[in-house]
C-alpha cells in the first residue's frame, strides 16, 4: 500500500486541520452546529440545536423554519448566481439542456402551481416515477416548495414495487412520463403506472410528462399532461415555511424483511447535513462542474445530484442514461466536453468501464478532473488504482464516501476541504465531523484494532432519518435495539492501527447488486408468489463487475416438473413486476432447502455449498440430504448451460 500518493493541491493539506475540526464537532456540538447550520437561510432561528427528549427520535434545530426550495433556488437567484448553470442535463443521445438558477426557479414555480391546482397541500404525499430528466429535480423542488412530501420511485422498478410504495405512503398524485430512455430503448413508464394503479386506492391525479412520444392511454379526469398543467411560466408560489422537523421526502429502501422501509428525511437537519458534507468531503469551488453519476431514484441522486449541489449554488451535471451507451467512452466524453472537475461514481461503474481497457479514457482530455469519488460498496484496490491512475492521472484524490439511505449523507469519508492526509485504497478513512462511530462485537464490546465487528454510531447527527414512514416501532427495532442507544446500520467494519475505517460488507440479509441495495427476503417473497413455487431461498455470489449477483434456489410445488421454460417465465415476470435489478441470475430447482430445526432457512449453508466451500457448523441443520440435493441442482444447471 503506497501511503504517500501524490494528491495535487491536496497533498499539502495537512490532516491536522481535519483532526482539530473533528474534535471540535464532538466536544462542543452545540456551538459547532450553531455555526454550521448557517449554511442554510432560516426564516426563523431554531430554539435548540438538538432535542434528545424522545430519543431515538432525535429532533434537530427545533422550531427552526426554512424552505429547502428557497435555499436551493430563490436565494441564489437574488445573488450573482442568477444566470449561473444550476443543472447541465445531458441526454443519452447527446442532447443537452442547460438550466440556470433563474430558469430552474421558474420551472419549479410553474409546477408548484400545478400541484396546488390539483389540490395538493403541505403534508400530502406525492409519488414521482420519472426517468432522469430535468423535470425530476423540478418536481422534487416544487414539492419541497409547498411542503408536499414526495417519494421518488426508481424508474427501473416494476408495477407491484410502485403499488407497494404508493400504498405505504398514501400518495394522492403520481408524476410520471410517457416513457424513459435507457440503452437506446424506451421504457413505457405510463403503462407501468397504469398497471400499478389497479392495486392502489389513494391516487386521484396522474401528471404525465411528454418525453419519448410513445402512445399512452389517458384516463379522463385523472390523467393530465405536464406541459398543460405546468404552463404558467410567470407563476409565483410563495415558499411554505416548513418546520425543521417536518418531513421533506420518503425514500424506500431494502432491509431484512420483505417490506421495503420508508426512510423519512426532514427539512432542516437533512439540508444542513448534505450541504456541509458535500463541502467538507469534495471541496467544491464556485466555478466547478460537479458530476454525481448516480440515479435520482436512489439516495445518492437525491442528496448529491439535487439537494446538496443546489443548496451550495453549484453547477450539477445530470446524465440521462446508461454510462456505456452508445459506447464505453460515454463518461469520458462528458468529462471532456463539460470540463468536469469532480466526478463521483460507483465501484461497479468503475469495474465495468475498466473491463474495456485504457484506450477509451486515453482518447479524451480528462485534465479538468481535480477530485474523484466513489460510493455504494467497498471499492476494491484494483478498481481504486485504475480510477486513480488511468482516470485521475495519479493526481486526484479518491473520496470514498461511506453512507446509507438512512444517514442522509456521508458518514465516513476523506475530507478534501479539511485535510485528507494519505489515502489507503479501499478504506473510507475517517468519520465526517459530528459522526462518532464505534465497532462492536456480538456482545456489544468495542472491537480491538483490525478486529471485524458491527459498525454503530454513538450519537445523533443532523442528517439522520426522522423515522420509518408510519412505523416508529420498526424504526426503533431495526436501528436502536441490537445495541441499545446506538444506531446500528447492518454493516461490518474494522479500524486499523492508524484509525482508518475499512467497510467489510453487510452483516444481514441485504445484498448489493451493481450498487443497488436489495433484500434477499424481498426477492424470495417475489419467487414464492408464483403458483408453481412453494419455497425459495436467495443468496448472492461474488461478481467481478456487479459486486454481487443473485442466485436463487426454489422448491417447485407438487406435480410441477420444472424446466428451462419455467425459469425463463419466472425471470420474465419478476422483471415486469418488480424491475430488472431484482431478477435472479440463476434459478436452481431443488427438493428441499437446508433448514434449522426451528425451520429457518440456512442461507449460510446454501452459499457455502454453492461456492464450494466448507459449510461450517451443521449441527443445527435438520435435513442433511438437502446439501446433496443442492449440489446436484447446481451441477444440473451447469450442464444445461454447456
Ligand atoms: C454500502 C448508498 C463500503 C453499505 C449511499 C451501506 C458502502 C449500504 C459504501 C447503503 C462505501 C455504501 N464503502 N460500503 N463507500 N457506500 N456502502 O442505502 O453496505 O443504497 O450500508 O446508500 O451500501 O446503501 P444505500
XYZ file of C-alpha atoms and ligand atoms in Angstrom:
667
model
C 0.000 0.000 0.000
C 1.503 3.300 -1.040
C 0.823 5.723 1.759
C 2.307 8.740 0.049
C 0.314 9.113 -3.115
C 0.711 12.491 -4.827
C -2.538 14.399 -4.348
C -2.272 17.556 -6.443
C -3.108 20.612 -4.340
C -4.417 18.401 -1.568
C -1.005 16.897 -0.960
C -0.038 19.946 1.046
C -3.200 19.887 3.018
C -2.206 18.849 6.467
C -4.537 16.356 8.041
C -4.172 18.335 11.277
C -6.900 20.736 10.213
C -9.312 17.829 9.942
C -8.345 16.456 13.334
C -8.954 19.765 15.063
C -12.244 20.349 13.267
C -13.459 16.845 14.028
C -12.517 17.185 17.671
C -14.472 20.434 17.987
C -17.525 18.832 16.386
C -17.669 16.237 19.161
C -16.501 18.355 22.064
C -18.877 21.195 21.553
C -21.658 20.047 19.252
C -23.989 22.916 20.223
C -21.527 25.569 19.118
C -20.364 23.537 16.145
C -23.849 23.036 14.681
C -24.941 26.536 15.569
C -22.134 27.712 13.328
C -22.577 25.176 10.500
C -26.361 25.467 10.360
C -25.733 28.914 8.855
C -25.107 27.220 5.519
C -28.929 27.440 5.305
C -31.023 30.632 5.431
C -33.669 30.238 8.134
C -36.929 32.190 8.259
C -36.925 31.671 11.978
C -33.961 30.656 14.093
C -34.241 27.390 15.934
C -34.677 27.300 19.712
C -32.439 24.331 20.340
C -29.720 22.626 18.288
C -30.756 19.133 19.353
C -33.696 17.845 21.328
C -32.977 14.370 22.689
C -36.006 14.176 24.956
C -37.731 11.492 22.878
C -34.646 9.572 21.793
C -34.103 7.759 19.493
C -36.436 10.210 17.751
C -33.830 12.932 17.742
C -35.003 16.350 16.622
C -32.505 18.824 15.184
C -32.856 22.604 15.082
C -36.184 22.580 16.877
C -38.756 25.154 15.813
C -36.405 26.453 13.141
C -38.312 27.425 9.991
C -36.935 27.144 6.473
C -37.790 26.200 2.941
C -35.492 23.910 1.001
C -36.504 25.175 -2.456
C -35.960 28.778 -1.295
C -32.477 27.794 -0.167
C -31.744 25.855 -3.347
C -33.110 28.487 -5.734
C -34.517 31.865 -4.672
C -31.562 32.955 -2.603
C -29.168 32.185 -5.475
C -31.399 33.993 -7.948
C -31.144 37.069 -5.752
C -27.340 36.796 -5.873
C -24.675 36.783 -8.594
C -25.737 33.203 -9.354
C -28.975 34.222 -11.090
C -27.744 33.214 -14.541
C -25.341 30.533 -13.455
C -25.987 26.999 -14.740
C -27.722 25.092 -11.959
C -28.112 21.874 -13.913
C -26.428 20.772 -17.103
C -28.535 17.929 -18.380
C -27.032 15.528 -20.911
C -29.283 13.141 -22.827
C -28.323 9.635 -23.849
C -28.486 10.757 -27.461
C -26.175 13.710 -26.766
C -28.862 16.414 -26.472
C -28.175 18.919 -23.745
C -30.186 21.365 -21.664
C -28.547 23.987 -19.544
C -30.884 25.368 -16.921
C -29.839 28.419 -14.933
C -30.840 29.064 -11.340
C -33.384 31.569 -12.581
C -34.697 29.161 -15.200
C -34.976 26.380 -12.666
C -36.875 28.592 -10.244
C -39.372 29.455 -12.996
C -39.948 25.806 -13.788
C -40.304 24.950 -10.101
C -42.831 27.743 -9.577
C -44.849 26.598 -12.580
C -45.007 23.056 -11.301
C -45.665 24.080 -7.694
C -48.709 25.935 -9.014
C -49.807 22.829 -10.925
C -49.627 20.818 -7.712
C -51.670 23.385 -5.836
C -54.206 23.445 -8.661
C -54.542 19.670 -8.300
C -55.418 20.160 -4.643
C -52.046 19.156 -3.192
C -51.162 20.846 0.083
C -48.500 20.738 2.770
C -48.116 17.227 4.176
C -49.768 15.480 1.201
C -47.849 12.620 -0.366
C -46.622 12.745 -3.964
C -45.145 9.773 -5.847
C -42.594 10.545 -8.553
C -41.904 7.871 -11.163
C -39.853 9.758 -13.688
C -36.710 8.969 -15.651
C -33.541 11.076 -15.407
C -34.975 14.243 -16.952
C -34.801 17.883 -15.815
C -38.393 17.641 -14.619
C -37.399 15.166 -11.891
C -35.485 17.719 -9.782
C -38.127 20.319 -10.767
C -40.913 18.192 -9.314
C -38.902 17.357 -6.180
C -38.181 21.037 -5.543
C -41.779 22.031 -6.293
C -42.945 19.568 -3.632
C -40.379 20.950 -1.201
C -41.645 24.443 -2.006
C -45.226 23.726 -0.994
C -44.369 21.247 1.748
C -45.722 18.172 -0.008
C -43.804 15.031 0.945
C -42.506 13.283 -2.141
C -41.278 9.790 -2.754
C -39.187 9.091 -5.821
C -39.640 5.585 -7.155
C -36.650 4.361 -9.184
C -37.704 4.194 -12.828
C -36.298 0.668 -13.111
C -38.921 -0.665 -10.708
C -41.971 -2.564 -11.961
C -45.693 -2.199 -11.270
C -46.000 -4.077 -7.996
C -42.991 -2.274 -6.475
C -44.707 1.023 -7.387
C -48.068 -0.013 -5.960
C -46.462 -1.116 -2.716
C -44.772 2.266 -2.261
C -47.871 4.274 -3.194
C -49.948 2.268 -0.737
C -47.444 2.602 2.058
C -47.255 6.381 1.848
C -50.803 7.084 0.618
C -49.795 9.163 -2.403
C -52.567 11.364 -3.846
C -50.795 12.144 -7.075
C -48.278 10.388 -9.298
C -45.950 12.278 -11.599
C -44.688 10.151 -14.459
C -43.720 10.292 -18.138
C -44.888 8.563 -21.289
C -41.518 6.836 -21.305
C -37.872 6.949 -20.321
C -34.723 6.242 -22.320
C -32.217 3.625 -21.297
C -29.595 1.986 -23.508
C -31.286 3.372 -26.569
C -34.618 1.776 -25.697
C -37.841 3.318 -24.476
C -39.307 2.130 -21.165
C -43.099 2.708 -21.178
C -43.410 4.296 -17.743
C -47.018 5.464 -18.012
C -48.209 1.951 -18.926
C -46.399 0.581 -15.895
C -48.063 3.210 -13.679
C -51.487 2.309 -15.111
C -50.888 -1.282 -14.123
C -49.694 -0.287 -10.638
C -52.756 1.919 -10.069
C -55.036 -1.104 -10.399
C -53.800 -2.070 -6.936
C -53.937 1.324 -5.236
C -56.723 3.435 -3.799
C -55.317 6.812 -2.875
C -54.238 8.280 -6.223
C -56.579 10.959 -7.574
C -54.368 12.556 -10.198
C -51.654 11.443 -12.600
C -49.490 14.059 -14.295
C -47.720 12.782 -17.403
C -44.629 14.327 -18.959
C -44.338 14.008 -22.723
C -40.799 12.737 -23.068
C -40.452 9.886 -25.531
C -43.651 10.438 -27.548
C -44.841 6.834 -27.285
C -48.569 6.181 -27.234
C -50.217 6.237 -23.813
C -53.778 5.913 -22.556
C -55.021 8.980 -20.718
C -57.835 8.433 -18.240
C -60.349 11.281 -18.423
C -60.488 13.279 -15.198
C -57.487 11.512 -13.666
C -54.606 11.942 -16.109
C -53.219 15.305 -17.213
C -50.294 16.356 -19.386
C -47.430 18.012 -17.574
C -46.970 20.712 -20.227
C -50.624 21.650 -19.932
C -50.856 21.876 -16.157
C -47.443 23.491 -15.664
C -47.678 26.035 -18.450
C -47.744 29.194 -16.320
C -44.210 30.496 -16.726
C -44.980 33.554 -14.631
C -46.351 31.655 -11.667
C -45.042 32.703 -8.287
C -45.662 30.343 -5.440
C -44.655 31.611 -2.032
C -42.400 29.003 -0.351
C -44.068 27.332 2.606
C -42.372 27.985 5.960
C -41.519 24.459 6.949
C -40.556 23.312 10.379
C -37.063 21.864 10.565
C -38.574 18.515 11.538
C -41.396 18.402 9.010
C -40.771 15.578 6.556
C -39.183 16.510 3.213
C -39.267 13.135 1.475
C -39.652 9.404 1.942
C -37.303 7.034 0.175
C -37.940 3.318 0.227
C -35.018 1.018 0.764
C -34.455 -2.677 1.360
C -33.977 -4.190 4.756
C -34.029 -7.575 6.365
C -37.730 -8.240 5.937
C -39.736 -8.345 2.764
C -41.426 -4.988 3.117
C -39.280 -2.041 1.993
C -38.633 0.589 4.625
C -39.893 4.113 4.004
C -36.996 6.200 5.275
C -38.271 9.676 6.201
C -35.943 12.666 5.974
C -36.750 16.089 7.355
C -36.151 19.614 6.085
C -33.669 21.221 8.471
C -31.207 18.589 9.642
C -31.072 16.952 6.220
C -30.276 20.215 4.369
C -27.605 21.209 6.858
C -26.077 17.762 6.640
C -26.000 17.244 2.872
C -24.635 20.702 2.121
C -21.913 20.582 4.775
C -20.835 17.037 3.936
C -20.540 17.844 0.217
C -18.443 20.868 1.069
C -16.198 19.039 3.535
C -15.676 15.860 1.533
C -15.318 17.231 -2.003
C -14.214 20.845 -1.531
C -16.242 22.128 -4.493
C -15.311 25.543 -5.925
C -17.730 28.168 -7.223
C -16.894 27.513 -10.887
C -16.701 23.756 -10.689
C -18.717 21.364 -12.755
C -19.785 18.688 -10.280
C -20.940 15.372 -11.695
C -22.590 12.803 -9.484
C -23.222 9.995 -11.961
C -25.936 8.274 -9.935
C -29.675 7.891 -10.484
C -32.083 10.235 -8.722
C -34.164 7.171 -7.794
C -31.618 6.409 -5.076
C -30.419 8.417 -2.104
C -27.141 9.350 -3.810
C -29.071 11.174 -6.502
C -31.395 12.877 -4.002
C -28.626 14.177 -1.801
C -25.815 14.784 -4.250
C -27.339 15.429 -7.683
C -30.218 17.555 -6.435
C -30.153 18.924 -2.898
C -26.549 19.428 -1.779
C -25.199 20.942 -5.020
C -28.168 23.273 -5.449
C -28.129 24.328 -1.806
C -24.470 25.218 -2.303
C -25.177 27.047 -5.591
C -23.005 24.728 -7.682
C -23.381 23.522 -11.244
C -24.612 19.934 -11.165
C -24.359 17.682 -14.187
C -27.156 15.227 -14.704
C -26.851 12.398 -17.216
C -29.954 10.704 -18.560
C -28.970 7.149 -19.244
C -26.513 4.325 -19.243
C -22.813 5.144 -18.901
C -21.954 2.639 -21.607
C -24.427 3.938 -24.176
C -23.844 4.451 -27.041
C -20.309 3.285 -26.221
C -17.951 2.655 -23.316
C -16.435 6.130 -23.690
C -19.642 7.979 -22.784
C -18.427 9.029 -19.368
C -15.040 10.300 -20.583
C -16.700 12.167 -23.428
C -18.900 14.007 -20.912
C -15.940 14.767 -18.635
C -14.053 16.321 -21.561
C -16.974 18.165 -23.124
C -18.178 19.821 -19.924
C -14.824 20.092 -18.186
C -15.974 18.072 -15.195
C -13.885 18.917 -12.124
C -15.305 16.445 -9.645
C -16.551 13.040 -10.735
C -18.484 10.964 -8.213
C -19.428 7.425 -9.262
C -19.554 3.842 -8.002
C -17.161 0.886 -7.839
C -19.495 -1.153 -10.060
C -19.363 1.535 -12.767
C -15.587 1.765 -12.469
C -15.206 -2.008 -12.770
C -17.488 -2.091 -15.773
C -15.589 0.660 -17.595
C -12.251 -0.819 -16.575
C -13.072 -4.000 -18.475
C -12.997 -2.060 -21.730
C -9.349 -1.162 -21.120
C -7.417 2.087 -21.030
C -7.806 3.078 -24.669
C -11.255 4.673 -24.209
C -10.354 7.114 -21.432
C -6.968 7.760 -23.043
C -8.692 9.215 -26.108
C -10.081 12.099 -24.039
C -8.691 15.097 -22.233
C -9.529 14.412 -18.602
C -7.252 17.117 -17.217
C -10.163 19.149 -15.803
C -10.641 16.487 -13.109
C -9.422 17.515 -9.688
C -11.190 15.094 -7.353
C -12.761 11.659 -7.827
C -15.340 9.986 -5.638
C -16.860 6.565 -5.052
C -19.991 5.309 -3.301
C -22.222 2.282 -2.866
C -19.971 -0.530 -1.762
C -16.363 -1.013 -0.695
C -14.063 -0.146 -3.597
C -11.667 -2.974 -4.362
C -7.995 -1.986 -4.700
C -7.806 -2.938 -8.415
C -10.684 -0.583 -9.268
C -9.267 2.084 -6.954
C -5.864 2.007 -8.692
C -7.375 2.110 -12.168
C -9.585 5.043 -11.240
C -6.680 6.797 -9.563
C -4.091 6.269 -12.305
C -5.934 5.971 -15.595
C -8.764 8.436 -14.912
C -7.113 10.748 -12.396
C -3.576 10.554 -13.860
C -2.205 9.973 -10.365
C -3.250 13.495 -9.396
C -6.743 13.343 -7.945
C -7.614 12.046 -4.502
C -10.354 9.422 -4.365
C -13.053 10.356 -1.904
C -14.554 7.014 -0.884
C -17.796 8.046 0.785
C -19.462 5.559 3.084
C -23.099 6.177 3.975
C -26.681 4.912 3.609
C -30.192 5.997 2.688
C -30.864 6.339 6.405
C -27.855 8.552 7.121
C -28.920 11.227 4.597
C -25.336 11.963 3.591
C -21.744 10.821 4.009
C -20.768 9.490 7.429
C -17.253 8.209 6.796
C -15.188 9.785 4.043
C -11.967 11.630 3.378
C -12.481 15.397 3.714
C -10.738 17.249 0.902
C -11.816 20.581 2.310
C -10.460 19.926 5.786
C -7.342 17.892 5.041
C -7.205 14.307 3.950
C -3.730 13.035 4.666
C -2.555 9.847 2.950
C -5.276 7.637 1.491
C -5.384 3.867 1.721
C -7.105 2.237 -1.267
C -10.260 0.521 -0.066
C -10.620 2.477 3.169
C -13.219 5.220 3.537
C -10.716 6.716 6.019
C -12.213 8.890 8.785
C -15.602 9.958 10.120
C -17.288 13.140 8.980
C -17.437 15.883 11.606
C -20.139 15.089 14.150
C -20.056 11.344 13.494
C -18.913 9.135 16.363
C -18.554 5.583 15.042
C -17.746 2.565 17.157
C -17.151 -1.049 16.147
C -18.728 -3.615 18.444
C -18.553 -7.385 18.797
C -21.523 -9.731 19.278
C -21.751 -8.771 22.940
C -21.577 -5.059 22.459
C -17.950 -4.685 23.497
C -15.689 -2.468 21.470
C -13.531 -4.388 18.979
C -9.769 -4.188 19.039
C -7.605 -2.842 16.221
C -8.096 -4.795 12.991
C -10.935 -6.795 14.505
C -14.075 -7.109 12.428
C -17.330 -6.113 14.084
C -20.602 -4.255 13.699
C -20.244 -0.573 12.966
C -22.539 1.645 15.035
C -22.882 5.362 15.554
C -22.905 6.573 19.105
C -24.594 9.926 18.777
C -27.222 11.518 16.574
C -26.182 13.687 13.609
C -28.289 16.182 11.668
C -28.707 14.067 8.505
C -30.181 11.026 10.196
C -33.679 9.935 9.215
C -36.624 11.061 11.345
C -38.307 7.657 11.387
C -39.703 4.974 9.070
C -42.930 6.034 7.422
C -45.876 5.070 9.592
C -43.818 2.677 11.661
C -41.999 4.262 14.595
C -41.773 0.890 16.251
C -39.881 -0.654 13.370
C -37.501 2.325 13.360
C -36.575 1.653 16.988
C -36.418 -2.096 16.494
C -34.292 -2.116 13.345
C -31.763 0.552 14.254
C -31.662 1.006 18.006
C -32.386 -2.310 19.670
C -29.445 -4.541 18.666
C -27.106 -2.262 20.637
C -29.352 -0.036 22.763
C -28.681 3.668 22.497
C -26.587 3.273 19.380
C -27.513 3.467 15.749
C -26.827 0.043 14.248
C -26.745 0.027 10.497
C -26.071 -3.540 9.478
C -22.523 -3.212 8.131
C -19.338 -4.935 9.166
C -16.231 -2.824 9.578
C -12.867 -2.637 11.233
C -10.490 0.080 12.261
C -6.753 -0.246 11.654
C -3.819 0.880 13.778
C -3.834 4.331 12.177
C -7.517 4.853 12.887
C -8.692 4.249 9.288
C -12.100 2.629 8.865
C -12.500 -0.301 6.474
C -16.038 -1.250 5.484
C -16.416 -5.002 5.083
C -19.909 -5.522 3.658
C -23.320 -6.249 5.141
C -23.903 -8.352 8.216
C -27.549 -9.020 7.325
C -29.766 -10.269 4.523
C -29.119 -7.242 2.365
C -27.084 -7.571 -0.829
C -25.656 -5.032 -3.238
C -26.107 -5.725 -6.924
C -24.400 -3.080 -9.072
C -24.622 -0.760 -6.081
C -28.396 -1.305 -5.736
C -29.470 -2.311 -2.280
C -31.742 -5.369 -2.301
C -33.159 -7.568 0.424
C -32.828 -11.314 -0.229
C -36.189 -11.766 1.503
C -37.902 -9.363 -0.893
C -36.696 -11.493 -3.791
C -37.777 -14.691 -2.041
C -41.234 -13.205 -1.488
C -41.465 -12.465 -5.186
C -40.491 -16.041 -6.052
C -42.927 -17.750 -3.697
C -45.767 -15.685 -5.098
C -45.633 -17.912 -8.216
C -48.247 -20.665 -8.090
C -45.615 -23.205 -9.168
C -43.280 -22.484 -6.270
C -43.636 -23.494 -2.665
C -40.396 -22.217 -1.133
C -37.459 -20.092 -2.147
C -34.086 -19.043 -0.795
C -31.822 -16.392 -2.237
C -28.092 -15.920 -1.778
C -25.527 -13.827 -3.576
C -22.325 -14.840 -5.281
C -19.364 -12.539 -5.831
C -19.392 -10.934 -9.261
C -16.424 -9.177 -10.828
C -18.454 -6.281 -12.175
C -21.703 -6.119 -10.210
C -20.091 -6.821 -6.850
C -22.734 -9.429 -6.086
C -25.160 -11.425 -8.252
C -28.462 -13.017 -7.202
C -28.645 -16.827 -7.044
C -31.917 -18.487 -6.108
C -32.995 -21.940 -5.000
C -36.659 -22.855 -5.299
C -38.799 -25.840 -4.404
C -41.486 -26.451 -7.037
C -44.975 -27.372 -5.851
C -46.080 -30.995 -6.078
C -46.887 -32.114 -9.578
C -44.835 -29.375 -11.221
C -41.956 -30.534 -13.372
C -39.520 -27.685 -13.526
C -37.738 -26.926 -16.759
C -35.985 -24.112 -18.517
C -39.293 -22.637 -19.738
C -40.478 -22.249 -16.178
C -37.311 -20.495 -15.067
C -37.412 -18.179 -18.075
C -41.031 -17.324 -17.334
C -40.252 -16.648 -13.687
C -37.413 -14.335 -14.677
C -39.609 -12.514 -17.168
C -42.447 -11.995 -14.705
C -40.174 -10.877 -11.887
C -38.683 -8.359 -14.300
C -42.113 -6.997 -15.170
C -43.475 -6.915 -11.673
C -40.503 -5.706 -9.692
C -37.985 -4.495 -12.225
C -34.846 -5.825 -13.932
C -32.472 -5.379 -10.984
C -34.375 -7.938 -8.925
C -34.197 -10.784 -11.471
C -32.092 -13.732 -10.215
C -29.207 -14.678 -12.437
C -29.685 -18.388 -11.727
C -32.729 -20.370 -10.612
C -31.980 -23.799 -9.178
C -34.866 -26.208 -8.641
C -34.387 -28.301 -5.520
C -36.472 -30.713 -3.471
C -35.557 -29.295 -0.099
C -33.686 -26.392 1.459
C -31.223 -26.547 4.335
C -33.097 -25.515 7.462
C -32.564 -25.337 11.165
C -34.750 -27.457 13.400
C -36.874 -24.414 14.022
C -37.464 -24.092 10.284
C -35.214 -21.146 9.399
C -33.514 -21.389 6.043
C -29.745 -21.598 6.448
C -28.558 -19.307 3.689
C -25.030 -19.608 5.023
C -25.060 -23.335 4.164
C -26.543 -22.700 0.750
C -23.894 -20.142 -0.003
C -21.036 -22.348 1.148
C -22.264 -25.292 -0.921
C -22.764 -23.067 -3.914
C -19.304 -21.573 -3.630
C -17.758 -24.992 -2.991
C -16.638 -24.001 0.455
C -16.874 -25.891 3.697
C -20.361 -25.159 5.049
C -19.154 -24.835 8.650
C -21.163 -25.965 11.636
C -24.037 -28.184 10.503
C -25.242 -29.334 13.894
C -28.344 -27.194 13.714
C -29.158 -28.464 10.232
C -32.294 -30.530 10.192
C -32.139 -32.186 6.787
C -28.650 -33.098 5.711
C -29.902 -34.598 2.469
C -30.662 -31.083 1.258
C -26.944 -30.402 0.853
C -26.572 -33.198 -1.708
C -29.740 -32.096 -3.391
C -28.393 -28.586 -3.809
C -25.090 -29.851 -5.182
C -26.977 -31.875 -7.787
C -29.151 -28.941 -8.787
C -26.099 -26.744 -9.288
C -24.453 -29.433 -11.430
C -27.619 -29.797 -13.495
C -27.776 -26.130 -14.301
C -24.092 -26.061 -15.206
C -24.584 -28.955 -17.612
C -27.602 -27.378 -19.191
C -25.582 -24.311 -19.843
C -22.954 -26.252 -21.846
C -22.899 0.115 1.355
C -25.974 4.236 -0.658
C -18.497 0.484 1.642
C -23.048 -0.232 2.833
C -25.314 5.582 -0.351
C -24.283 0.546 3.233
C -20.633 1.199 1.210
C -25.142 0.431 2.009
C -20.132 2.452 0.773
C -26.145 1.550 1.888
C -18.718 2.662 0.786
C -22.302 2.462 0.644
N -17.949 1.651 1.228
N -19.801 0.228 1.639
N -18.154 3.787 0.361
N -21.202 3.210 0.437
N -21.973 1.240 1.101
O -28.810 2.851 1.360
O -23.266 -1.611 2.939
O -28.320 2.355 -1.087
O -24.931 0.030 4.363
O -26.981 4.001 0.247
O -24.205 0.482 0.911
O -26.819 1.521 0.670
P -27.827 2.665 0.264
